[in-house]
Tab-separated table of C-alpha atoms in Angstrom:
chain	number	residue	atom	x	y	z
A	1	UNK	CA	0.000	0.000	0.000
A	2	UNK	CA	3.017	2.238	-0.169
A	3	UNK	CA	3.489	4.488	-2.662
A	4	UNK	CA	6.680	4.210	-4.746
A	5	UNK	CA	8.532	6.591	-7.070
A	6	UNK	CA	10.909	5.532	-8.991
A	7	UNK	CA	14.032	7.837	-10.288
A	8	UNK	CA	16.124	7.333	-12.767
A	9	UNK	CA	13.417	4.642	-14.745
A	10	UNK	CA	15.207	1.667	-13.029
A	11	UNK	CA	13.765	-1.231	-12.164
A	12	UNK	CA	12.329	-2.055	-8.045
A	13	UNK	CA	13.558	-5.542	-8.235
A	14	UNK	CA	16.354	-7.077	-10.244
A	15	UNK	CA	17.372	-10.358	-9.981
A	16	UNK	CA	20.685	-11.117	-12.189
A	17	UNK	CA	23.857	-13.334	-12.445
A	18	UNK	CA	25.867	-10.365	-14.121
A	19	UNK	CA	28.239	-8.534	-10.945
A	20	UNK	CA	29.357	-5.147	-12.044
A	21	UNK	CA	28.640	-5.905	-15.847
A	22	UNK	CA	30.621	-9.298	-15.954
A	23	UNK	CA	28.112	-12.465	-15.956
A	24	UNK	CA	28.720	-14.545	-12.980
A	25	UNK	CA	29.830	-18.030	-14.276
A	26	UNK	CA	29.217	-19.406	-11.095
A	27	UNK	CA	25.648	-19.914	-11.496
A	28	UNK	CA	24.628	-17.316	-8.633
A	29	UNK	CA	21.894	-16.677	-7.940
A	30	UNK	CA	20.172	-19.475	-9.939
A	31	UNK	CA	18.095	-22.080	-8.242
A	32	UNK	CA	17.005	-19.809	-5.558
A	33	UNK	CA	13.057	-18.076	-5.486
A	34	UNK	CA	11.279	-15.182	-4.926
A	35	UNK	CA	7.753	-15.303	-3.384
A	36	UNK	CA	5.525	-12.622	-3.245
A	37	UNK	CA	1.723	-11.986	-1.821
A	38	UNK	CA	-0.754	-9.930	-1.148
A	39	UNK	CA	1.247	-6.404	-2.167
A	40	UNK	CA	-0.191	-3.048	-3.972
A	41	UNK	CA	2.756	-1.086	-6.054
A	42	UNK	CA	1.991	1.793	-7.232
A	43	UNK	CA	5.039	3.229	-9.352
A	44	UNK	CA	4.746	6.471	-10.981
A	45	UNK	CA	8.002	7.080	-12.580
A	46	UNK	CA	9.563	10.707	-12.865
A	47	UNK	CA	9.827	12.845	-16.206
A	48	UNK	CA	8.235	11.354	-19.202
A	49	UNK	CA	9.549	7.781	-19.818
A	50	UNK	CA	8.094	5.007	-18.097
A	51	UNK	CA	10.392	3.217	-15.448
A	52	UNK	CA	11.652	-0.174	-16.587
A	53	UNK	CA	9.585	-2.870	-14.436
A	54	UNK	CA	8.853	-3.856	-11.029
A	55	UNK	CA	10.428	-7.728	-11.408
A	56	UNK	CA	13.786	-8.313	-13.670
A	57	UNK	CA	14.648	-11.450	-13.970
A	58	UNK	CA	18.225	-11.079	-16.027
A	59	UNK	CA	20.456	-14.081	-16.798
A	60	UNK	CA	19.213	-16.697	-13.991
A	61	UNK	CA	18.847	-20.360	-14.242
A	62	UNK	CA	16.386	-22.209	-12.304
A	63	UNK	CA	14.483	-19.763	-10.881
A	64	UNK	CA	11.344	-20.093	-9.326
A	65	UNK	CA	8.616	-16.184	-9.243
A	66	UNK	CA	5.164	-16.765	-7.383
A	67	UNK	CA	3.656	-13.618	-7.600
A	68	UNK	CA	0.133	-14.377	-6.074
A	69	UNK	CA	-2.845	-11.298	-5.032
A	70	UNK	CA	-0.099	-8.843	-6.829
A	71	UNK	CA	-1.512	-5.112	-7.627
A	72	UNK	CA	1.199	-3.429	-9.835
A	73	UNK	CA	-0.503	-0.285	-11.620
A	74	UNK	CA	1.306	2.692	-12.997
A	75	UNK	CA	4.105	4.116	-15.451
A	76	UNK	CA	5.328	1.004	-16.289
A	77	UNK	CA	7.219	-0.566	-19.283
A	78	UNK	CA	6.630	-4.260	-17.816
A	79	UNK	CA	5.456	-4.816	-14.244
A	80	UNK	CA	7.473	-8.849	-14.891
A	81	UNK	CA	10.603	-9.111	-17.358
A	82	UNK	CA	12.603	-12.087	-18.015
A	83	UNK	CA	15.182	-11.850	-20.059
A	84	UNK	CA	18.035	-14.674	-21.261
A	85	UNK	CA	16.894	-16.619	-18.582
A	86	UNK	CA	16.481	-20.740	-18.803
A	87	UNK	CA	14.524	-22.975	-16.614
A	88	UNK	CA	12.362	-20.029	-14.845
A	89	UNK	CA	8.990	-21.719	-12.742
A	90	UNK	CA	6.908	-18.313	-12.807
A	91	UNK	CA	3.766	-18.196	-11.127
A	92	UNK	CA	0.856	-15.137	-11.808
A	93	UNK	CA	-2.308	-15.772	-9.685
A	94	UNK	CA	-4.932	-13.445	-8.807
A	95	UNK	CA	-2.814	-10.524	-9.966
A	96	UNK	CA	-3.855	-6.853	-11.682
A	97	UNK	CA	-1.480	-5.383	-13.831
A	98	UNK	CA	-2.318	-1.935	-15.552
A	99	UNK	CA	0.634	-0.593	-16.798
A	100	UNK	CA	2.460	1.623	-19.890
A	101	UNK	CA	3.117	-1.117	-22.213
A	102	UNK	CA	3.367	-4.446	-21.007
A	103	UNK	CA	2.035	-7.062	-18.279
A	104	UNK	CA	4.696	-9.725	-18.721
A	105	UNK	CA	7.156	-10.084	-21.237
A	106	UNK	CA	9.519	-12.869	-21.924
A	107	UNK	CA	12.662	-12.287	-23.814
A	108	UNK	CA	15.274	-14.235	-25.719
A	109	UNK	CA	14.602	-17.231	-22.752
A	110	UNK	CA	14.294	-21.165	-23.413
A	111	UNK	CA	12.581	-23.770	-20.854
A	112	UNK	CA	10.155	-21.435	-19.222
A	113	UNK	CA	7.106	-22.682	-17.268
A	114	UNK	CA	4.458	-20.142	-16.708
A	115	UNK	CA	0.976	-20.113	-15.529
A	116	UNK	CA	-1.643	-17.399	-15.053
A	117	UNK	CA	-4.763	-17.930	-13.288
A	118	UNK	CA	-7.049	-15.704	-12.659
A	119	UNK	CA	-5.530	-12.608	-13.177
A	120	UNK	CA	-6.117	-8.986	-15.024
A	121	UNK	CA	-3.614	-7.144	-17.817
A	122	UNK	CA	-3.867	-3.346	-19.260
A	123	UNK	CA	-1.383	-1.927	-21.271
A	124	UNK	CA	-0.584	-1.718	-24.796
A	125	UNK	CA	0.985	-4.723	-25.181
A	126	UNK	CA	-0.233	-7.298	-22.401
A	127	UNK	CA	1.678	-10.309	-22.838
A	128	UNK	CA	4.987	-10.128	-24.745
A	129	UNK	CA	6.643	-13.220	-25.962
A	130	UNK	CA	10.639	-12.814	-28.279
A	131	UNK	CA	12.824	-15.202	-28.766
A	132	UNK	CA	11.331	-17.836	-26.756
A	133	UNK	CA	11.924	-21.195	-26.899
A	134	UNK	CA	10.840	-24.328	-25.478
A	135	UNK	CA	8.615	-23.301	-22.746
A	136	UNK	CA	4.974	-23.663	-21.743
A	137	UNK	CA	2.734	-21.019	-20.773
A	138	UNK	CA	-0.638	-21.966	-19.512
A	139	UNK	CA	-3.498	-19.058	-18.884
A	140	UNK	CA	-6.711	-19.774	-16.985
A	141	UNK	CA	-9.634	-18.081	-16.893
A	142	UNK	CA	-7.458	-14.178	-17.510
A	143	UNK	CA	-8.533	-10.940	-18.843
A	144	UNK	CA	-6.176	-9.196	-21.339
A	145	UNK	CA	-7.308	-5.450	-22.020
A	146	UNK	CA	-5.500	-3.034	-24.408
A	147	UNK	CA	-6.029	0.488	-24.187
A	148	UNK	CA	-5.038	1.322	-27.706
A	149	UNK	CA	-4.650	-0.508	-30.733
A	150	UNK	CA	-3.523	2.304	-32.642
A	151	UNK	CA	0.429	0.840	-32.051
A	152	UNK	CA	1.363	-1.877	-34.580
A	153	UNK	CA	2.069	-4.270	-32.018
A	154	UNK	CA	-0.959	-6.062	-30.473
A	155	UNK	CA	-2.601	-6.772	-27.323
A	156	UNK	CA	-1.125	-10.232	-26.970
A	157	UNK	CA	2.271	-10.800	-29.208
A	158	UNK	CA	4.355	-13.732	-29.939
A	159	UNK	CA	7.311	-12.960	-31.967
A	160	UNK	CA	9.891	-14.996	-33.065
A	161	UNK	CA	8.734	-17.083	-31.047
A	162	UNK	CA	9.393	-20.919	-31.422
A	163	UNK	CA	6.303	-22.521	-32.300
A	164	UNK	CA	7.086	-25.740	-32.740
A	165	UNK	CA	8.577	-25.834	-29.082
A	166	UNK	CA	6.570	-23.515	-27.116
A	167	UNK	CA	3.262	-24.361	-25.939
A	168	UNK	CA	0.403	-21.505	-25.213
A	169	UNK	CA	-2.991	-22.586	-23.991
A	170	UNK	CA	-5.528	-20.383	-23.018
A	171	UNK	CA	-8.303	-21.375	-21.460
A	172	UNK	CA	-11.700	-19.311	-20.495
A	173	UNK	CA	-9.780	-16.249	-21.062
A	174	UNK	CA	-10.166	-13.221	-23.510
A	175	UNK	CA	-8.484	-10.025	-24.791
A	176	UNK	CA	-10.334	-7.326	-25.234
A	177	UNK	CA	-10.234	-3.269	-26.320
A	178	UNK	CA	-11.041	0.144	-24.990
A	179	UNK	CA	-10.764	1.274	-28.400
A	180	UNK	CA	-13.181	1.028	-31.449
A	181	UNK	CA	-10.421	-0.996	-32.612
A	182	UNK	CA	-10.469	-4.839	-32.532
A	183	UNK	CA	-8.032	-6.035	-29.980
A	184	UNK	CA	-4.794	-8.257	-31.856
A	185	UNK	CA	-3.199	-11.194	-30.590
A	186	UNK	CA	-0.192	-10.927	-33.099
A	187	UNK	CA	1.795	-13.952	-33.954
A	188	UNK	CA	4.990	-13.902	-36.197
């Protein structure tokens, strides 16, 4: 219930094997986990850009994210990122995010297990899939809203995304517009 500004765009949490811009070989801090409930962020992000996101995940192995009752609203890019990560066990339930641009987005990753029940997304671009490979993302009974479709990208977008090796079920979910546009689910 606090409410958070955030200077400089960074990001609130950032989880990463890289120390002082050289990548950890060690492994650290894979195979550890990050639970979170019941919390309200409210980020409103000084001059004009948004601020990055609320969770980074940045080079990590084997890392489990349980985000469960999560609020993040606000000037946001993402409220999760995961980027070049492998083997990530993420966890969205009963979550509201209503941010800038995007929800969750998944970048250049491989072996990712994701599932999101019963949970709310605003932005541009709600769920944001590049570069990913090998994973499974399950959604249950989720409501994906864009704001404006006027952007090229679309409310829910897969891009190079590998299709033959990455699994995305929905199930009694739907995306949906507060434009007179149609809402996209965009798939390259």
């Amino acid at each position: 219930g606090h409410f958070l500004t955030v200077l400089y765009n960074y990001e609130l949490f950032y989880i990463t094997s890289e120390y002082y811009g050289s990548f950890a070989y060690s492994g650290h801090p894979s195979g550890g986990y990050l639970k979170i409930y019941d919390l309200t962020f409210d980020v409103q992000a000084n001059g004009y850009e948004p601020a990055y996101s609320v969770f980074r995940l940045d080079n990590v192995e084997d890392f489990y994210l349980y985000l469960y009752n999560v609020d993040i609203t606000g000037t946001l890019y993402d409220a999760v990122s995961l980027t070049e990560v492998y083997g990530v066990n993420l966890r969205i339930v009963d979550c509201n995010f209503d941010t800038y641009y995007s929800g969750l987005s998944l970048y250049n990753s491989e072996s990712i297990k994701a599932y999101i029940y019963n949970s709310e997304f605003r932005g541009i671009n709600n769920l944001y899939f590049a570069d990913l490979y090998s994973s499974s993302i399950i959604v249950r009974n989720s409501h994906f809203i864009t704001w404006d479709t006027g952007y090229d990208e679309g409310c829910v977008n897969f891009l190079n995304v590998g299709l033959d090796t990455v699994q995305v079920s929905f199930f009694d979910s739907f995306v949906d517009t507060l434009s007179e546009e149609p809402a996209k689910v965009s798939v390259t």
